[in-house]
Short mmCIF file of C-alpha atoms in Angstrom, two decimals:
data_model
loop_
_atom_site.label_atom_id
_atom_site.label_comp_id
_atom_site.label_asym_id
_atom_site.label_seq_id
_atom_site.Cartn_x
_atom_site.Cartn_y
_atom_site.Cartn_z
CA UNK A 14 88.61 83.68 121.69
CA UNK A 15 90.00 81.00 119.30
CA UNK A 16 92.14 82.05 116.31
CA UNK A 17 89.20 81.08 114.01
CA UNK A 18 86.79 83.18 116.11
CA UNK A 19 89.28 86.02 116.08
CA UNK A 20 89.47 85.94 112.16
CA UNK A 21 85.72 85.71 111.97
CA UNK A 22 85.48 88.93 114.09
CA UNK A 23 88.01 90.64 112.02
CA UNK A 24 86.07 89.68 108.66
CA UNK A 25 82.81 90.93 110.23
CA UNK A 26 84.48 94.23 111.13
CA UNK A 27 86.02 94.68 107.73
CA UNK A 28 82.75 93.72 106.03
CA UNK A 29 80.92 96.56 108.03
CA UNK A 30 83.04 99.33 106.33
CA UNK A 31 85.07 99.79 103.23
CA UNK A 32 84.63 99.75 99.53
CA UNK A 33 85.61 97.32 96.72
CA UNK A 34 87.76 99.16 94.26
CA UNK A 35 89.33 97.35 91.25
CA UNK A 36 90.69 94.10 92.63
CA UNK A 37 90.90 94.82 96.32
CA UNK A 38 89.23 95.72 99.50
CA UNK A 39 89.76 99.45 100.51
CA UNK A 40 89.16 100.43 104.16
CA UNK A 41 86.94 103.52 104.16
CA UNK A 42 86.82 105.55 107.47
CA UNK A 43 84.12 108.17 108.23
CA UNK A 44 86.01 110.72 110.23
CA UNK A 45 82.75 112.55 111.20
CA UNK A 46 81.96 109.55 113.49
CA UNK A 47 85.09 110.29 115.64
CA UNK A 48 83.13 113.14 117.16
CA UNK A 49 80.17 111.03 118.16
CA UNK A 50 79.11 108.12 120.18
CA UNK A 51 80.67 105.68 117.72
CA UNK A 52 84.24 106.95 118.34
CA UNK A 53 85.55 103.86 120.01
CA UNK A 54 84.12 101.74 117.09
CA UNK A 55 85.83 104.06 114.45
CA UNK A 56 89.05 103.98 116.60
CA UNK A 57 88.91 100.13 116.19
CA UNK A 58 88.37 100.35 112.59
CA UNK A 59 91.36 102.66 112.09
CA UNK A 60 93.54 100.14 114.19
CA UNK A 61 92.23 97.19 112.17
CA UNK A 62 93.10 99.20 108.83
CA UNK A 63 96.66 100.12 110.12
CA UNK A 64 97.33 96.62 111.16
CA UNK A 65 95.92 94.57 108.28
CA UNK A 66 96.19 97.03 105.32
CA UNK A 67 98.68 99.70 106.25
CA UNK A 68 96.19 102.35 104.85
CA UNK A 69 92.83 103.43 104.52
CA UNK A 70 90.56 106.17 102.99
CA UNK A 71 88.91 108.90 104.95
CA UNK A 72 85.60 110.70 104.16
CA UNK A 73 83.74 113.63 105.96
CA UNK A 74 87.30 114.87 106.88
CA UNK A 75 86.31 118.57 106.95
CA UNK A 76 88.35 119.65 103.89
CA UNK A 77 86.01 121.35 101.45
CA UNK A 78 85.76 120.09 97.74
CA UNK A 79 86.71 123.59 96.77
CA UNK A 80 89.91 123.42 98.77
CA UNK A 81 90.91 120.12 97.41
CA UNK A 82 90.21 121.19 93.73
CA UNK A 83 92.19 124.44 94.21
CA UNK A 84 95.36 122.73 95.39
CA UNK A 85 94.97 120.10 92.57
CA UNK A 86 94.62 122.71 90.16
CA UNK A 87 97.47 124.83 91.43
CA UNK A 88 99.76 121.83 91.29
CA UNK A 89 98.82 121.19 87.62
CA UNK A 90 99.38 124.94 86.84
CA UNK A 91 102.96 124.85 88.50
CA UNK A 92 104.22 122.13 86.42
CA UNK A 93 103.04 123.79 83.22
CA UNK A 94 105.13 126.75 84.09
CA UNK A 95 108.26 127.33 81.79
CA UNK A 96 111.24 125.15 82.65
CA UNK A 97 113.38 127.94 83.89
CA UNK A 98 110.72 129.09 86.40
CA UNK A 99 110.46 125.72 87.84
CA UNK A 100 114.23 125.03 87.89
CA UNK A 101 114.63 127.84 90.46
CA UNK A 102 113.91 125.20 93.05
CA UNK A 103 116.18 122.57 91.87
CA UNK A 104 119.16 121.78 94.45
CA UNK A 105 121.19 119.09 95.77
CA UNK A 106 121.20 120.33 99.20
CA UNK A 107 119.14 117.99 101.41
CA UNK A 108 118.77 120.64 104.02
CA UNK A 109 116.94 123.00 101.94
CA UNK A 110 113.32 123.45 103.01
CA UNK A 111 112.04 123.51 99.29
CA UNK A 112 113.22 121.35 96.54
CA UNK A 113 112.27 120.31 93.05
CA UNK A 114 112.70 116.67 92.09
CA UNK A 115 112.82 115.88 88.29
CA UNK A 116 112.44 112.65 86.35
CA UNK A 117 115.58 110.41 86.34
CA UNK A 118 116.97 107.23 84.98
CA UNK A 119 117.29 104.49 87.46
CA UNK A 120 120.43 102.76 86.18
CA UNK A 121 120.12 99.76 88.69
CA UNK A 122 116.56 98.73 87.68
CA UNK A 123 116.81 100.10 84.08
CA UNK A 124 113.68 102.18 84.25
CA UNK A 125 112.88 106.01 83.85
CA UNK A 126 111.21 107.51 86.96
CA UNK A 127 109.05 110.11 85.34
CA UNK A 128 107.58 111.99 88.28
CA UNK A 129 108.19 115.57 88.89
CA UNK A 130 107.74 116.75 92.46
CA UNK A 131 107.86 120.04 94.43
CA UNK A 132 108.52 119.24 98.06
CA UNK A 133 108.60 121.91 100.75
CA UNK A 134 108.04 122.61 104.49
CA UNK A 135 104.66 124.13 105.39
CA UNK A 136 104.49 124.12 109.28
CA UNK A 137 104.63 126.45 110.97
CA UNK A 138 103.21 128.41 107.91
CA UNK A 139 104.55 131.77 108.84
CA UNK A 140 108.21 130.21 108.96
CA UNK A 141 108.05 129.08 105.41
CA UNK A 142 105.37 130.71 103.24
CA UNK A 143 107.78 133.45 101.79
CA UNK A 144 110.01 130.60 100.38
CA UNK A 145 107.22 129.16 98.28
CA UNK A 146 106.94 129.82 94.60
CA UNK A 147 105.16 133.05 93.80
CA UNK A 148 103.90 131.49 90.49
CA UNK A 149 101.34 130.61 89.82
CA UNK A 150 99.88 133.64 91.80
CA UNK A 151 97.23 131.29 93.57
CA UNK A 152 99.83 128.83 94.95
CA UNK A 153 100.56 130.47 98.36
CA UNK A 154 96.95 131.12 99.13
CA UNK A 155 95.88 127.60 98.05
CA UNK A 156 98.69 125.89 99.90
CA UNK A 157 98.00 127.73 103.05
CA UNK A 158 94.29 126.91 103.06
CA UNK A 159 94.95 123.29 102.28
CA UNK A 160 97.83 122.72 104.80
CA UNK A 161 95.72 124.35 107.60
CA UNK A 162 92.85 122.05 106.85
CA UNK A 163 94.91 118.89 106.37
CA UNK A 164 96.87 119.64 109.69
CA UNK A 165 93.58 119.31 111.43
CA UNK A 166 92.92 116.07 109.98
CA UNK A 167 96.33 114.77 110.91
CA UNK A 168 95.87 115.68 114.43
CA UNK A 169 92.58 113.93 114.78
CA UNK A 170 94.01 110.76 113.12
CA UNK A 171 97.24 110.69 115.29
CA UNK A 172 94.87 110.87 118.29
CA UNK A 173 92.74 108.09 117.07
CA UNK A 174 95.91 106.00 116.08
CA UNK A 175 97.32 106.38 119.54
CA UNK A 176 94.03 105.23 121.10
CA UNK A 177 93.91 102.34 118.62
CA UNK A 178 97.33 101.16 120.11
CA UNK A 179 95.97 101.35 123.79
CA UNK A 180 97.85 104.39 124.35
CA UNK A 181 96.64 107.87 125.64
CA UNK A 182 95.18 109.87 122.69
CA UNK A 183 97.96 112.55 122.87
CA UNK A 184 100.78 110.11 123.04
CA UNK A 185 102.07 110.42 119.47
CA UNK A 186 101.60 114.01 119.44
CA UNK A 187 103.58 114.49 122.61
CA UNK A 188 106.41 112.17 121.28
CA UNK A 189 106.55 114.10 118.22
CA UNK A 190 107.40 117.31 120.02
CA UNK A 191 106.12 120.35 117.78
CA UNK A 192 106.24 118.11 114.75
CA UNK A 193 106.54 119.34 111.19
CA UNK A 194 104.69 119.09 107.93
CA UNK A 195 105.93 118.89 104.51
CA UNK A 196 103.92 118.94 101.21
CA UNK A 197 104.78 117.28 97.96
CA UNK A 198 103.08 118.52 94.90
CA UNK A 199 103.38 115.61 92.38
CA UNK A 200 103.14 115.60 88.62
CA UNK A 201 103.00 112.44 86.41
CA UNK A 202 103.19 113.01 82.54
CA UNK A 203 101.53 111.07 79.96
CA UNK A 204 103.55 107.95 78.84
CA UNK A 205 103.55 106.45 75.51
CA UNK A 206 102.24 102.96 75.65
CA UNK A 207 105.50 101.50 74.18
CA UNK A 208 107.41 103.12 76.89
CA UNK A 209 105.32 101.83 79.72
CA UNK A 210 107.47 98.81 80.36
CA UNK A 211 110.41 100.86 81.17
CA UNK A 212 108.84 103.83 82.88
CA UNK A 213 107.38 104.33 86.29
CA UNK A 214 105.72 107.24 88.15
CA UNK A 215 107.37 106.16 91.39
CA UNK A 216 109.16 102.94 92.27
CA UNK A 217 107.85 100.70 95.11
CA UNK A 218 108.75 102.27 98.43
CA UNK A 219 107.71 103.28 101.87
CA UNK A 220 107.46 106.85 103.43
CA UNK A 221 109.90 107.96 106.00
CA UNK A 222 107.04 109.55 107.90
CA UNK A 223 104.64 108.93 110.83
CA UNK A 224 101.81 109.07 108.38
CA UNK A 225 101.20 110.34 104.85
CA UNK A 226 97.89 111.94 103.79
CA UNK A 227 97.40 111.67 99.92
CA UNK A 228 95.06 113.76 97.78
CA UNK A 229 94.82 112.40 94.49
CA UNK A 230 92.96 113.42 91.26
CA UNK A 231 90.64 110.87 89.24
CA UNK A 232 93.50 109.49 87.09
CA UNK A 233 94.33 105.98 88.18
CA UNK A 234 97.97 104.76 88.82
CA UNK A 235 98.34 104.67 92.63
CA UNK A 236 98.97 101.09 93.95
CA UNK A 237 99.45 99.46 97.34
CA UNK A 238 100.96 96.16 98.28
CA UNK A 239 98.58 93.91 100.05
CA UNK A 240 99.07 90.29 100.78
CA UNK A 241 101.79 90.11 98.19
CA UNK A 242 99.54 91.62 95.44
CA UNK A 243 99.53 95.21 94.08
CA UNK A 244 96.10 96.75 94.42
CA UNK A 245 94.91 99.77 92.53
CA UNK A 246 93.51 102.44 94.95
CA UNK A 247 91.17 104.35 92.66
CA UNK A 248 89.67 107.75 93.11
CA UNK A 249 86.50 108.23 95.36
CA UNK A 250 85.45 111.87 95.25
CA UNK A 251 86.14 113.90 98.42
CA UNK A 252 88.24 111.13 100.01
CA UNK A 253 91.86 111.19 101.21
CA UNK A 254 94.28 108.34 101.40
CA UNK A 255 96.00 107.78 104.69
CA UNK A 256 98.84 105.39 105.16
CA UNK A 257 101.32 104.05 107.70
CA UNK A 258 104.92 105.50 107.44
CA UNK A 259 108.10 104.02 108.70
CA UNK A 260 108.15 105.93 111.93
CA UNK A 261 104.62 104.75 112.94
CA UNK A 262 105.86 101.25 112.31
CA UNK A 263 108.54 102.03 114.81
CA UNK A 264 106.30 103.66 117.48
CA UNK A 265 103.83 100.66 117.09
CA UNK A 266 106.62 98.24 117.63
CA UNK A 267 105.86 96.62 114.24
CA UNK A 268 102.20 96.18 114.85
CA UNK A 269 101.49 98.68 112.06
CA UNK A 270 103.60 98.15 109.05
CA UNK A 271 104.71 101.11 106.75
CA UNK A 272 102.86 100.76 103.34
CA UNK A 273 104.74 99.76 100.32
CA UNK A 274 103.29 101.62 97.32
CA UNK A 275 104.04 102.79 93.87
CA UNK A 276 102.63 104.89 91.10
CA UNK A 277 102.13 103.87 87.37
CA UNK A 278 101.90 106.36 84.48
CA UNK A 279 98.72 106.67 82.22
CA UNK A 280 98.93 106.55 78.39
CA UNK A 281 96.09 109.11 77.87
CA UNK A 282 96.19 111.69 80.79
CA UNK A 283 98.49 113.30 82.97
CA UNK A 284 98.15 112.80 86.73
CA UNK A 285 98.61 115.13 89.87
CA UNK A 286 98.45 114.41 93.58
CA UNK A 287 99.42 116.20 96.79
CA UNK A 288 100.97 114.40 99.68
CA UNK A 289 101.21 115.73 103.22
CA UNK A 290 103.97 114.15 105.31
CA UNK A 291 103.87 114.16 109.16
CA UNK A 292 107.26 113.92 110.80
CA UNK A 293 108.73 114.66 114.14
CA UNK A 294 110.75 117.64 115.26
CA UNK A 295 114.61 117.21 114.77
CA UNK A 296 115.33 116.48 118.59
CA UNK A 297 112.27 114.14 119.13
CA UNK A 298 113.13 110.73 120.38
CA UNK A 299 111.41 108.05 118.35
CA UNK A 300 111.00 104.47 119.71
CA UNK A 301 108.70 101.84 120.45
CA UNK A 302 105.96 102.76 123.05
CA UNK A 303 106.93 101.18 126.30
CA UNK A 304 103.35 99.94 126.78
CA UNK A 305 103.71 97.85 123.69
CA UNK A 306 106.84 95.96 124.85
CA UNK A 307 106.63 93.00 127.20
CA UNK A 308 108.29 89.41 127.18
CA UNK A 309 106.15 88.32 124.24
CA UNK A 310 106.77 91.49 122.20
CA UNK A 311 110.20 92.67 122.73
CA UNK A 312 111.38 95.94 121.29
CA UNK A 313 111.99 95.66 117.59
CA UNK A 314 113.72 98.97 117.34
CA UNK A 315 116.03 101.03 119.73
CA UNK A 316 115.30 104.86 120.58
CA UNK A 317 116.84 107.35 118.27
CA UNK A 318 116.43 111.00 117.35
CA UNK A 319 114.71 112.09 114.18
CA UNK A 320 117.97 113.77 113.26
CA UNK A 321 119.60 110.38 113.29
CA UNK A 322 116.96 109.01 111.03
CA UNK A 323 116.94 111.98 108.75
CA UNK A 324 120.72 111.45 108.02
CA UNK A 325 120.29 107.64 107.65
CA UNK A 326 117.44 108.32 105.25
CA UNK A 327 119.65 110.47 102.92
CA UNK A 328 122.58 107.84 103.03
CA UNK A 329 119.94 105.22 102.04
CA UNK A 330 118.73 107.34 99.09
CA UNK A 331 122.46 107.78 97.96
CA UNK A 332 123.11 104.05 98.34
CA UNK A 333 119.76 103.01 96.61
CA UNK A 334 118.82 101.08 99.72
CA UNK A 335 115.71 102.97 101.12
CA UNK A 336 114.11 99.68 101.84
CA UNK A 337 116.77 99.15 104.32
CA UNK A 338 116.83 102.55 106.16
CA UNK A 339 115.22 101.25 109.42
CA UNK A 340 117.70 98.29 109.69
CA UNK A 341 120.31 100.57 111.45
CA UNK A 342 117.73 101.23 114.40
CA UNK A 343 116.69 97.73 115.13
CA UNK A 344 117.24 96.48 118.69
CA UNK A 345 120.05 94.00 119.33
CA UNK A 346 117.48 91.67 120.85
CA UNK A 347 115.12 91.99 117.84
#
């Protein structure tokens, strides 16, 4: 197949699925089809989205609308609690399994980062549930229900992503070795119009994950970088945003790129979202799949443990160099 024929095939594939939102094409995957005769076609769509867009939306994912509304409502309720109630979870210890992040001034870029986030471990549930906030009273129940459901989505997607790379469908799952899950409940306050130029919800960044699964409300603000252009990813009811993280970039030997994304604030409405982060166990060995390495595609990264990566991730945060956290793990021949 010639380069032009290959591009036409890609264009036809993209045209057969997806949605036009704002000023960009948004890949939309029907997860229900993964259980039927069209599985190979859907796997191909997922691979195409990961390779060309670094993200996609999923529908028919099996999480009820009630479940999604409950977790978003609980997120909003938590950030409306009195300040002293929220500050119980504020800590500088990176090893704590639950941590509150508050807004702060980025002196280097001269912008205020307004997001507040409660980030905590959720898998296995029984190991962490008693550490979660007791207020609002619905939080533990809503989080347990949502995390149980989103974990099923995660497993199904990891299998499809493994297959899309030409690997056995349990390849990523086995490599992760009893992998964990964290949840980030995010709150973005209203921003006065005159302050928008010097205020952000979240700066441009990639996630230090395998994949991230994002549930967002109907307030705009989430943007992704595609072909050098920032594209709005608007709200489609009952869908989730799935995007490639740094560690999937490593496993795929740079075939799938970690998604650059950011969040802008709204002048009229506050915004909430819930991100589910998939990451390996601490002693898991992460590296490019051997099946994806050959003379034409040498290993871009060396093998490393997740513990090594986690330590480097926090060094990069302190040094304001999160965009360079994978550089330490590049292969000498890359």
